[in-house]
Amino acid sequence: MTLSEGSIGRSYRIGRISLEEQVTRRLEMLGMTEGTDVQVLNKKRNGPMIIKVRGTRFALGRNFARGIYLEGNSHE
C-alpha cells in the first residue's frame, strides 16, 4: 500500500521510499525516513495530501505519495 492510498485520520508506518534520490534525500532531511510514523490529515481527489510527520504538517504531492510504501496495516 502506498501513502496516496491512505485514509484520512489514520496513522501508518513508512516501510520504504521509492523516489528519485534527490527527492528521497529531501524527505529524509524533513524527518520522513523508513520506520517513521505518518498521519494522513487531509486529501482531496486531486492535488496534494496534508500529512503529519514527527509533529510537523506537510503538503505532499500525489506523485511523491505514490512512491512512499507503508508497512502492514494502519494504527491509530
PDB file of C-alpha atoms in Angstrom:
ATOM      1  CA  MET A   1       0.000   0.000   0.000  1.00  0.00           C
ATOM      2  CA  THR A   2       1.262   3.481  -0.797  1.00  0.00           C
ATOM      3  CA  LEU A   3       0.745   6.677   1.169  1.00  0.00           C
ATOM      4  CA  SER A   4      -1.559   8.004  -1.568  1.00  0.00           C
ATOM      5  CA  GLU A   5      -3.967   5.145  -0.727  1.00  0.00           C
ATOM      6  CA  GLY A   6      -4.031   6.003   2.994  1.00  0.00           C
ATOM      7  CA  SER A   7      -7.243   7.049   4.748  1.00  0.00           C
ATOM      8  CA  ILE A   8      -7.806  10.414   6.427  1.00  0.00           C
ATOM      9  CA  GLY A   9      -7.268  10.333  10.179  1.00  0.00           C
ATOM     10  CA  ARG A  10      -5.232   7.123  10.187  1.00  0.00           C
ATOM     11  CA  SER A  11      -1.586   6.680  11.089  1.00  0.00           C
ATOM     12  CA  TYR A  12       0.830   4.491   9.179  1.00  0.00           C
ATOM     13  CA  ARG A  13       4.484   3.494   9.365  1.00  0.00           C
ATOM     14  CA  ILE A  14       6.725   4.163   6.380  1.00  0.00           C
ATOM     15  CA  GLY A  15       8.184   0.943   5.004  1.00  0.00           C
ATOM     16  CA  ARG A  16      10.292   2.224   2.137  1.00  0.00           C
ATOM     17  CA  ILE A  17      10.616   5.260  -0.083  1.00  0.00           C
ATOM     18  CA  SER A  18      10.993   4.590  -3.788  1.00  0.00           C
ATOM     19  CA  LEU A  19      11.530   8.006  -5.386  1.00  0.00           C
ATOM     20  CA  GLU A  20      14.346   9.828  -7.144  1.00  0.00           C
ATOM     21  CA  GLU A  21      17.439  10.041  -4.953  1.00  0.00           C
ATOM     22  CA  GLN A  22      17.263  13.828  -4.687  1.00  0.00           C
ATOM     23  CA  VAL A  23      13.609  13.733  -3.536  1.00  0.00           C
ATOM     24  CA  THR A  24      14.318  10.898  -1.099  1.00  0.00           C
ATOM     25  CA  ARG A  25      17.171  12.870   0.459  1.00  0.00           C
ATOM     26  CA  ARG A  26      14.963  15.951   0.818  1.00  0.00           C
ATOM     27  CA  LEU A  27      12.240  13.920   2.545  1.00  0.00           C
ATOM     28  CA  GLU A  28      14.846  12.414   4.867  1.00  0.00           C
ATOM     29  CA  MET A  29      16.041  15.915   5.799  1.00  0.00           C
ATOM     30  CA  LEU A  30      12.433  16.714   6.731  1.00  0.00           C
ATOM     31  CA  GLY A  31      12.319  13.666   9.021  1.00  0.00           C
ATOM     32  CA  MET A  32      10.461  11.276   6.742  1.00  0.00           C
ATOM     33  CA  THR A  33      12.526   8.085   6.908  1.00  0.00           C
ATOM     34  CA  GLU A  34      11.787   4.361   6.890  1.00  0.00           C
ATOM     35  CA  GLY A  35      10.091   3.314  10.136  1.00  0.00           C
ATOM     36  CA  THR A  36       8.684   6.787  10.821  1.00  0.00           C
ATOM     37  CA  ASP A  37       5.001   7.182  11.688  1.00  0.00           C
ATOM     38  CA  VAL A  38       2.964   9.390   9.398  1.00  0.00           C
ATOM     39  CA  GLN A  39      -0.652  10.525   9.774  1.00  0.00           C
ATOM     40  CA  VAL A  40      -2.913  11.457   6.853  1.00  0.00           C
ATOM     41  CA  LEU A  41      -4.680  14.688   7.838  1.00  0.00           C
ATOM     42  CA  ASN A  42      -6.421  15.595   4.588  1.00  0.00           C
ATOM     43  CA  LYS A  43      -6.535  14.631   0.964  1.00  0.00           C
ATOM     44  CA  LYS A  44      -8.615  15.692  -1.968  1.00  0.00           C
ATOM     45  CA  ARG A  45      -9.433  13.819  -5.127  1.00  0.00           C
ATOM     46  CA  ASN A  46      -6.777  15.830  -6.975  1.00  0.00           C
ATOM     47  CA  GLY A  47      -3.936  17.830  -5.530  1.00  0.00           C
ATOM     48  CA  PRO A  48      -1.600  17.450  -2.585  1.00  0.00           C
ATOM     49  CA  MET A  49      -2.144  15.454   0.595  1.00  0.00           C
ATOM     50  CA  ILE A  50      -1.682  17.013   4.016  1.00  0.00           C
ATOM     51  CA  ILE A  51       0.286  14.717   6.306  1.00  0.00           C
ATOM     52  CA  LYS A  52       1.830  14.953   9.755  1.00  0.00           C
ATOM     53  CA  VAL A  53       5.338  13.627  10.369  1.00  0.00           C
ATOM     54  CA  ARG A  54       7.110  13.987  13.721  1.00  0.00           C
ATOM     55  CA  GLY A  55       4.694  16.731  14.801  1.00  0.00           C
ATOM     56  CA  THR A  56       5.045  18.797  11.614  1.00  0.00           C
ATOM     57  CA  ARG A  57       2.441  19.178   8.888  1.00  0.00           C
ATOM     58  CA  PHE A  58       3.450  18.832   5.247  1.00  0.00           C
ATOM     59  CA  ALA A  59       1.731  19.139   1.907  1.00  0.00           C
ATOM     60  CA  LEU A  60       2.903  16.281  -0.277  1.00  0.00           C
ATOM     61  CA  GLY A  61       2.152  15.898  -3.984  1.00  0.00           C
ATOM     62  CA  ARG A  62       0.324  12.748  -5.112  1.00  0.00           C
ATOM     63  CA  ASN A  63       3.207  11.634  -7.338  1.00  0.00           C
ATOM     64  CA  PHE A  64       5.515  11.651  -4.327  1.00  0.00           C
ATOM     65  CA  ALA A  65       2.916   9.934  -2.115  1.00  0.00           C
ATOM     66  CA  ARG A  66       2.691   7.097  -4.654  1.00  0.00           C
ATOM     67  CA  GLY A  67       6.399   6.403  -4.142  1.00  0.00           C
ATOM     68  CA  ILE A  68       6.126   6.034  -0.352  1.00  0.00           C
ATOM     69  CA  TYR A  69       5.247   2.482   0.669  1.00  0.00           C
ATOM     70  CA  LEU A  70       3.699   1.677   4.036  1.00  0.00           C
ATOM     71  CA  GLU A  71       4.276  -1.231   6.402  1.00  0.00           C
ATOM     72  CA  GLY A  72       1.401  -3.579   7.258  1.00  0.00           C
ATOM     73  CA  ASN A  73      -1.903  -2.122   8.429  1.00  0.00           C
ATOM     74  CA  SER A  74      -2.721   1.274   9.841  1.00  0.00           C
ATOM     75  CA  HIS A  75      -2.686   2.011  13.541  1.00  0.00           C
ATOM     76  CA  GLU A  76      -4.489   4.709  15.414  1.00  0.00           C
TER      77      GLU A  76
END
